[in-house]
mmCIF file of C-alpha atoms in Angstrom:
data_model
loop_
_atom_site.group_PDB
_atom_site.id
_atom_site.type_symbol
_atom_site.label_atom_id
_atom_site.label_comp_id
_atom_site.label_asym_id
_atom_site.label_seq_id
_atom_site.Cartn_x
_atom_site.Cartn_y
_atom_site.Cartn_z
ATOM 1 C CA UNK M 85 53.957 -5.759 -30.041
ATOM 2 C CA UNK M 86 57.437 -7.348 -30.521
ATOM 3 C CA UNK M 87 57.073 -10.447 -28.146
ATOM 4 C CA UNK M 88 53.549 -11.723 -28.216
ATOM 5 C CA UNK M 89 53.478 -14.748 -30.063
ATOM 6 C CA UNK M 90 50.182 -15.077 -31.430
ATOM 7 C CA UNK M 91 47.023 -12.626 -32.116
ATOM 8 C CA UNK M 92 49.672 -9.661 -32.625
ATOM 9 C CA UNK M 93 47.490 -6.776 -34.265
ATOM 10 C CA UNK M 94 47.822 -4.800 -37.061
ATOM 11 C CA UNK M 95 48.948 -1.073 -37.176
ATOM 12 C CA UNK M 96 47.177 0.961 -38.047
ATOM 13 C CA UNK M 97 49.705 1.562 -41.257
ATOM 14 C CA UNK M 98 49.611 -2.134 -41.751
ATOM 15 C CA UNK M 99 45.416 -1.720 -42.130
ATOM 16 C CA UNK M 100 46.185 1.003 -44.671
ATOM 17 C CA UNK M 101 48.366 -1.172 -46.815
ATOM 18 C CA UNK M 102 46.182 -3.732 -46.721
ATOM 19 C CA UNK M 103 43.519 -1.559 -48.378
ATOM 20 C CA UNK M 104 45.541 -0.263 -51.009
ATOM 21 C CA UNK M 105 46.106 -3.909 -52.080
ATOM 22 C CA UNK M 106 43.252 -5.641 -51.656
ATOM 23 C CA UNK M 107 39.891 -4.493 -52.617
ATOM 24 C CA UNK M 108 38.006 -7.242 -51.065
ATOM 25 C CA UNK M 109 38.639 -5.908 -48.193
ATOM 26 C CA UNK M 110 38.862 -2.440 -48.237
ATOM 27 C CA UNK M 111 34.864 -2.847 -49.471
ATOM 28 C CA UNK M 112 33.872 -5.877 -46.857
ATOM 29 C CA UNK M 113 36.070 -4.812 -43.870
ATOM 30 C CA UNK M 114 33.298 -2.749 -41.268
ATOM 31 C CA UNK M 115 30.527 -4.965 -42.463
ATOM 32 C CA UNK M 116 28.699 -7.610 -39.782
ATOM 33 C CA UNK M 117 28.902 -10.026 -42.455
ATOM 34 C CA UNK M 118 32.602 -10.160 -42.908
ATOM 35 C CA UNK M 119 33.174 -9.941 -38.991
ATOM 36 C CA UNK M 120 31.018 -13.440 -39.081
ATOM 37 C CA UNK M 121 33.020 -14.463 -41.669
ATOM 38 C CA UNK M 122 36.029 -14.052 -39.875
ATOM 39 C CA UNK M 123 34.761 -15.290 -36.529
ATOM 40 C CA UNK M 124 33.833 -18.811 -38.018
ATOM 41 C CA UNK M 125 37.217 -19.246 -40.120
ATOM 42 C CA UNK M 126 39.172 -18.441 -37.099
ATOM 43 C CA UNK M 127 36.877 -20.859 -35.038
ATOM 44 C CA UNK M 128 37.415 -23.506 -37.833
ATOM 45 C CA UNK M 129 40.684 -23.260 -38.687
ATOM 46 C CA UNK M 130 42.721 -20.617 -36.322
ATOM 47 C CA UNK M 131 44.693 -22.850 -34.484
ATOM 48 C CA UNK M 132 45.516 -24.911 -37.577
ATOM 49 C CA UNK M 133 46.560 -21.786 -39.664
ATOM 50 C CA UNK M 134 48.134 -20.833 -36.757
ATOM 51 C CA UNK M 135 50.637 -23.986 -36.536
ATOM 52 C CA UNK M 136 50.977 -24.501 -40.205
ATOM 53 C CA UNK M 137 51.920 -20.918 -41.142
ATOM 54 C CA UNK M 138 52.180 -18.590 -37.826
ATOM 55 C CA UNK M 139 49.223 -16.445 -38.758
ATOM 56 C CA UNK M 140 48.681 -13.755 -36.304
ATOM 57 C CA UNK M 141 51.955 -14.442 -34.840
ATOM 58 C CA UNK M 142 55.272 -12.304 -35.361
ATOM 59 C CA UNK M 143 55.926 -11.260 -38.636
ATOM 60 C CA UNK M 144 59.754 -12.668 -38.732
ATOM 61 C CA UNK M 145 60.757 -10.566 -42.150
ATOM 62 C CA UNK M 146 62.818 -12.777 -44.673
ATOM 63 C CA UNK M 147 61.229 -16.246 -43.665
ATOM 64 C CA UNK M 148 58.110 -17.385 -46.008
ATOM 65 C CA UNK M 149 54.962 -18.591 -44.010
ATOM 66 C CA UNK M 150 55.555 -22.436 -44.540
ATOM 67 C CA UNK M 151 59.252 -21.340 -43.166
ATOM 68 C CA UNK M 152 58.089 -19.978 -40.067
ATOM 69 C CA UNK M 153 55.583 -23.345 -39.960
ATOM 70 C CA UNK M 154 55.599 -24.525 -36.217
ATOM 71 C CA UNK M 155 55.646 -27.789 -37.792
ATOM 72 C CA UNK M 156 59.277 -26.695 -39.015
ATOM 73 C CA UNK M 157 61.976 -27.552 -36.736
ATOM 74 C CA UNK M 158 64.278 -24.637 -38.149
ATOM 75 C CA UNK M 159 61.448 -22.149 -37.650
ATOM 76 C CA UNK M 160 62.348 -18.827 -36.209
ATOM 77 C CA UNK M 161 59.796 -19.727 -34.047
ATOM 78 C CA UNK M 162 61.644 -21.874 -31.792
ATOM 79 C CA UNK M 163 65.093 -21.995 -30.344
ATOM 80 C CA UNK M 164 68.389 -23.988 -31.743
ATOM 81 C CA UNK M 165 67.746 -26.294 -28.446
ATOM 82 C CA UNK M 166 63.974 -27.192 -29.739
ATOM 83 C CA UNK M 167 64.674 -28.660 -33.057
ATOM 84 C CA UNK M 168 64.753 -32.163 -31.807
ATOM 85 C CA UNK M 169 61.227 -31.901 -29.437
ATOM 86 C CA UNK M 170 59.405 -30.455 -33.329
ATOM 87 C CA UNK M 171 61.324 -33.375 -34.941
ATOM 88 C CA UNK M 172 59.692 -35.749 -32.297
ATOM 89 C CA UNK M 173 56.532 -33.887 -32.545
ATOM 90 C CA UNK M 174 56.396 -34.442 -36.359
ATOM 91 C CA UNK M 175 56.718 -37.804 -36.227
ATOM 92 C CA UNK M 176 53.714 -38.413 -33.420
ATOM 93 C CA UNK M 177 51.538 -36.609 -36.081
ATOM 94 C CA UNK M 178 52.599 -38.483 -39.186
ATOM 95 C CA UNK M 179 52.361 -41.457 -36.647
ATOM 96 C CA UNK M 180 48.466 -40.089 -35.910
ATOM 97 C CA UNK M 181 47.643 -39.271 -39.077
ATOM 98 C CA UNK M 182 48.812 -42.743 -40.726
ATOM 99 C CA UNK M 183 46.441 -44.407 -37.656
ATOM 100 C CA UNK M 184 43.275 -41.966 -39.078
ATOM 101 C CA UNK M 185 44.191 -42.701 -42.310
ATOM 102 C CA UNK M 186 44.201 -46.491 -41.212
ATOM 103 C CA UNK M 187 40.804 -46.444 -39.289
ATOM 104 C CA UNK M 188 39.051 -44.051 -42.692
ATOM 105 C CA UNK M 189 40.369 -47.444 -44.460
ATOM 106 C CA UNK M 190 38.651 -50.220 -42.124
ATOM 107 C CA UNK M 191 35.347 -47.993 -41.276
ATOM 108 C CA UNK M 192 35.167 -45.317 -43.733
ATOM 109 C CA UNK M 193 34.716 -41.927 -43.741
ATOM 110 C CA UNK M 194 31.815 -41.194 -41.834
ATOM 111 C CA UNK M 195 33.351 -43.038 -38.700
ATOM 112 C CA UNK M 196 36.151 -40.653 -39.123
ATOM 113 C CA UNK M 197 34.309 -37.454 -39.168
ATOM 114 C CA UNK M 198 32.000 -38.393 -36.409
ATOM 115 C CA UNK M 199 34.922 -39.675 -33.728
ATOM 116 C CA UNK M 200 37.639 -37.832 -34.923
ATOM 117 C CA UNK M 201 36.931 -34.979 -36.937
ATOM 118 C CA UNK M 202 34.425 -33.094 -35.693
ATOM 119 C CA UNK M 203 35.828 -33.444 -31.927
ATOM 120 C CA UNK M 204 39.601 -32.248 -33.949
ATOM 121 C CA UNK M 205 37.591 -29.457 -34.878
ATOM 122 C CA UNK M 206 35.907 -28.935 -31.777
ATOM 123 C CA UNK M 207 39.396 -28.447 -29.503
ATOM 124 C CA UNK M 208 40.321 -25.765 -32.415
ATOM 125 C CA UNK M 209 37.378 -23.684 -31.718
ATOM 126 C CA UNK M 210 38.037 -24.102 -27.919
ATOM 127 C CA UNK M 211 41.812 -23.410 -28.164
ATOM 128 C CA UNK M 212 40.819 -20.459 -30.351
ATOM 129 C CA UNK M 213 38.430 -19.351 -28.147
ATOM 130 C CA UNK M 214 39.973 -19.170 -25.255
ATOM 131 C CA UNK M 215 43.114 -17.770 -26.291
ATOM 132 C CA UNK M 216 41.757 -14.837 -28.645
ATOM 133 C CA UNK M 217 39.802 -13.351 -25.843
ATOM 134 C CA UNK M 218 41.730 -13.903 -23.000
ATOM 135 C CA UNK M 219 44.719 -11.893 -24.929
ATOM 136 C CA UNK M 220 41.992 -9.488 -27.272
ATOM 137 C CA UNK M 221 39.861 -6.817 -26.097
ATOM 138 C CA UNK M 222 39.496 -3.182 -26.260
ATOM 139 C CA UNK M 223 40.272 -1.927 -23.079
ATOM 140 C CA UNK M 224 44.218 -4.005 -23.444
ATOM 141 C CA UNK M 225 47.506 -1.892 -24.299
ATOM 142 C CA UNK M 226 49.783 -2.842 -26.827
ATOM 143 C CA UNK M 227 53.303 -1.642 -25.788
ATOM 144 C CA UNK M 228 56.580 -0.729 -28.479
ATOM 145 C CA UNK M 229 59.585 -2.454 -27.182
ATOM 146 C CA UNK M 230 60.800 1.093 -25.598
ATOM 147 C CA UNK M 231 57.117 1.086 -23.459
ATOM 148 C CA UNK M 232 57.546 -2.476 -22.401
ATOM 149 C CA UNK M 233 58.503 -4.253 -19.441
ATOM 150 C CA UNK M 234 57.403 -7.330 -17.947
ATOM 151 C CA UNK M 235 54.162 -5.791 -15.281
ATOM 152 C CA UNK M 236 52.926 -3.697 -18.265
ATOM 153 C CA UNK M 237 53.011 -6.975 -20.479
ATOM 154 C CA UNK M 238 51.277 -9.340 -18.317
ATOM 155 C CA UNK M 239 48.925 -6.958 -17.263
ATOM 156 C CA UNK M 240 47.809 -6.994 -20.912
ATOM 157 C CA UNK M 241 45.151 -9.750 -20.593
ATOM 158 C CA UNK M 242 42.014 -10.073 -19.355
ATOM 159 C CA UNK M 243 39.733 -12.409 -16.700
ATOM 160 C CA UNK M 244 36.394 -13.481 -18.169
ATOM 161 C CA UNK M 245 33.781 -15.535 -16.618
ATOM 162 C CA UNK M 246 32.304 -18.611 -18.412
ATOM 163 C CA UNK M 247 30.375 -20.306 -15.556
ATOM 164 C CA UNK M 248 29.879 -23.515 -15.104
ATOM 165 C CA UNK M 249 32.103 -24.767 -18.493
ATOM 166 C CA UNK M 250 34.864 -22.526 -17.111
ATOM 167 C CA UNK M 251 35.501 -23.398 -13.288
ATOM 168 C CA UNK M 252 34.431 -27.236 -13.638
ATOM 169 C CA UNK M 253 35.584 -28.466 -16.958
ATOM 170 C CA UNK M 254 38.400 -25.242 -18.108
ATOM 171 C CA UNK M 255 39.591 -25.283 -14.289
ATOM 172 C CA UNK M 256 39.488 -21.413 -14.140
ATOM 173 C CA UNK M 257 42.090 -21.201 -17.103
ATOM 174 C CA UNK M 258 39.389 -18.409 -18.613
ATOM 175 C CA UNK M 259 38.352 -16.750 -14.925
ATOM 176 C CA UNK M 260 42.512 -16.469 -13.911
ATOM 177 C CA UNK M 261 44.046 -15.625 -16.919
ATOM 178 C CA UNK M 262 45.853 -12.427 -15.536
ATOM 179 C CA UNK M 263 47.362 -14.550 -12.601
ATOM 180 C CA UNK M 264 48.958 -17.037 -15.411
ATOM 181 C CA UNK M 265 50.909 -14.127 -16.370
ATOM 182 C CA UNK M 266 52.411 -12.923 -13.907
ATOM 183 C CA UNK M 267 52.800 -16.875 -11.871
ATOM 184 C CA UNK M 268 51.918 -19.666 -14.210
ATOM 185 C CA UNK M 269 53.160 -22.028 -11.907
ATOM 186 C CA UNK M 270 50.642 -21.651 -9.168
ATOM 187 C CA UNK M 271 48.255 -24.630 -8.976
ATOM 188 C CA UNK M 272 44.496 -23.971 -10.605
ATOM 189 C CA UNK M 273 43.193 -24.662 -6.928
ATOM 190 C CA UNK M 274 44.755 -21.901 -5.722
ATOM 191 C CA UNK M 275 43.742 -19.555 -8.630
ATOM 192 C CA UNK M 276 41.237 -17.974 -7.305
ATOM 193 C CA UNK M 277 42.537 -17.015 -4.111
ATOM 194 C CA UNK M 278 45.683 -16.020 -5.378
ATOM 195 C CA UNK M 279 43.626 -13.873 -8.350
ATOM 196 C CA UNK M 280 42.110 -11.947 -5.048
ATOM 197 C CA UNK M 281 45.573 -11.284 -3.656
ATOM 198 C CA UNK M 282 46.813 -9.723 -7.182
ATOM 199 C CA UNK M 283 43.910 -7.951 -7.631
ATOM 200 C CA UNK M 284 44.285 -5.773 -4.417
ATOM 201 C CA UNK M 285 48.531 -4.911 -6.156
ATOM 202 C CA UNK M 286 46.982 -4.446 -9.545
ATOM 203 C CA UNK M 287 44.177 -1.679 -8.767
ATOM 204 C CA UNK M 288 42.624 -0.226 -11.463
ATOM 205 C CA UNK M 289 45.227 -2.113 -13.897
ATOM 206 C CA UNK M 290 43.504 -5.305 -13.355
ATOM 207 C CA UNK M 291 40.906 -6.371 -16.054
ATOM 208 C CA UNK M 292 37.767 -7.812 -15.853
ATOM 209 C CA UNK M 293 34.587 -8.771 -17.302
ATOM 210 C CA UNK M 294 31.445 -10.952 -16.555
ATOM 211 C CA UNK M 295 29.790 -10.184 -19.960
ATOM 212 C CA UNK M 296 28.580 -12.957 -21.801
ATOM 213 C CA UNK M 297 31.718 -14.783 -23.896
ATOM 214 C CA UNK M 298 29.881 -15.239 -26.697
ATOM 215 C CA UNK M 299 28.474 -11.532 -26.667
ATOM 216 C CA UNK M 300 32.439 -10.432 -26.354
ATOM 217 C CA UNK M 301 33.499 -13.085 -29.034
ATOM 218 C CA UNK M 302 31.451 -10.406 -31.396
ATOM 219 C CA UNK M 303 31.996 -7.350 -29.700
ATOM 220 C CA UNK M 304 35.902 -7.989 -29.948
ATOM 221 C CA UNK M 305 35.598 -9.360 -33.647
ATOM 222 C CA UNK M 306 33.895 -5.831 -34.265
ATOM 223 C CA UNK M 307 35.760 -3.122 -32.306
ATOM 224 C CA UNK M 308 39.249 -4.412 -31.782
ATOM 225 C CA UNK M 309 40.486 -3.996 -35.883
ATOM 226 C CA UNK M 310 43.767 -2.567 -35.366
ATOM 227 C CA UNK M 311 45.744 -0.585 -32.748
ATOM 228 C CA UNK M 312 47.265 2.896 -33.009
ATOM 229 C CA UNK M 313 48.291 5.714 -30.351
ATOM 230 C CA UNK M 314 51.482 7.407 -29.102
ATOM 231 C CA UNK M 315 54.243 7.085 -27.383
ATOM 232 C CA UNK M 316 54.431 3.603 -28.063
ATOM 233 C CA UNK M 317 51.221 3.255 -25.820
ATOM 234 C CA UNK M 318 48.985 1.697 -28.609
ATOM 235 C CA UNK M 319 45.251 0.448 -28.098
ATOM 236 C CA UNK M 320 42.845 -0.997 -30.486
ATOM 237 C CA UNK M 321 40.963 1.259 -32.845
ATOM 238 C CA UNK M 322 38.140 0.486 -35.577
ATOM 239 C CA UNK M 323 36.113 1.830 -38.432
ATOM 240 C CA UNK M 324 33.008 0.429 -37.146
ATOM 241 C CA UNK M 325 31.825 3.627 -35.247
ATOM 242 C CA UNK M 326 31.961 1.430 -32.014
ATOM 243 C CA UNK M 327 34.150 2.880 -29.058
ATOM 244 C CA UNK M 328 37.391 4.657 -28.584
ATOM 245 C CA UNK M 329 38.509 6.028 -32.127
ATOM 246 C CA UNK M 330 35.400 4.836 -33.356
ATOM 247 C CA UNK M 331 34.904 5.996 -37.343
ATOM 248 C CA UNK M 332 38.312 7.240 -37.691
ATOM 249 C CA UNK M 333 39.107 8.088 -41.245
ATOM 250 C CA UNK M 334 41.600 5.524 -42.474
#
């Protein structure tokens, strides 16, 4: 809960504040139509929110959300030893940006959106993808910093299988997720064999699934709301009547 960087999940008291202030919600929230909502937002515009604001990252209390803005060299974010890689990373995207905003001049928009925009936006719903259910689902522990250590953390994620799309063109990054965690330096050609050689350690802590990605992509959106437990053992709860906790009276 205290060192994931991104998709960190509300409390359960966080999801009760959140009702008390904003009635949208608290009338929309277990509703298929506001789970679609949120699925094609974060498909849209996750990764960008993401960079521009750390949503879904660590709260950091006492910095604003442009101040924690990955596009912010001082952000809390990063370390003191970073500041010049964002600074170098700002300028490629002014740099970029002043090229796209050269080519919208020459060719016009519709050029733009077809070659540049709609493939921008096409990487964000991979990226988004990818990430949210590789590190989201309802069988993962959260852990408070007194539960944590390093196994139980990288444990915390989960294999999926996305055929064709995810061993030819991904390179297994979906299909040997849990090995990244716990040896990201190991070659994708060996992540498969080395994903049968953790598997055997892991036992029964190892996670897996061959369901559909886009079937989970809902599933997860649905049942995985907020997390609550004890002992600083926390796992994913929701008022949708689906699962573990399901219905609980908030």
């Amino acid at each position: 809960m205290r060192r994931d960087t991104v998709f960190v999940p509300s409390t359960k008291e966080e999801l009760l504040a959140s009702q008390h202030t904003n009635d949208i919600y608290e009338a929309v929230h277990d509703t298929p139509i506001w789970s679609l909502a949120k699925i094609i937002g974060q498909q849209l515009g996750g990764l960008q929110l993401y960079l521009a604001t750390n949503a879904t990252g660590q709260p950091h209390p006492g910095w604003s959300k442009l101040g924690k803005s990955h596009y912010n060299p001082s952000s809390p974010v990063f370390e003191p030893k970073q500041w010049w890689f964002i600074v170098l990373s700002d300028i490629g995207i002014i740099s970029t940006l002043t090229v796209v905003y050269l080519w919208y001049s020459t060719f016009g928009w519709f050029n733009v959106m077809i070659n540049w925009f709609f493939p921008w936006l096409w990487v964000n719903h991979w990226l988004v993808f990818v990430t949210f259910l590789q590190h989201t689902d309802p069988t993962l522990p959260h852990y408070e910093p007194d539960q944590w250590n390093f196994a139980k953390g990288a444990a915390a994620t989960i294999d999926r299988e996305f055929g064709f799309v995810g061993q030819h063109i991904f390179h297994d990054i979906i299909e040997t997720h849990v090995l990244h965690h716990y040896a990201s330096r190991i070659p994708f050609y060996h992540g498969r064999e080395a994903t049968a050689a953790i598997k055997k350690v892991m036992g029964e802590h190892y996670r897996h699934t061959d369901e559909s990605m886009w079937v989970s992509l809902w599933k997860v959106m649905r049942s995985c709301q907020f997390v609550d437990g004890e002992d600083g053992i926390l796992m994913f709860r929701n008022t949708n009547h689906i699962g573990v906790g399901a219905g609980e009276n908030l």
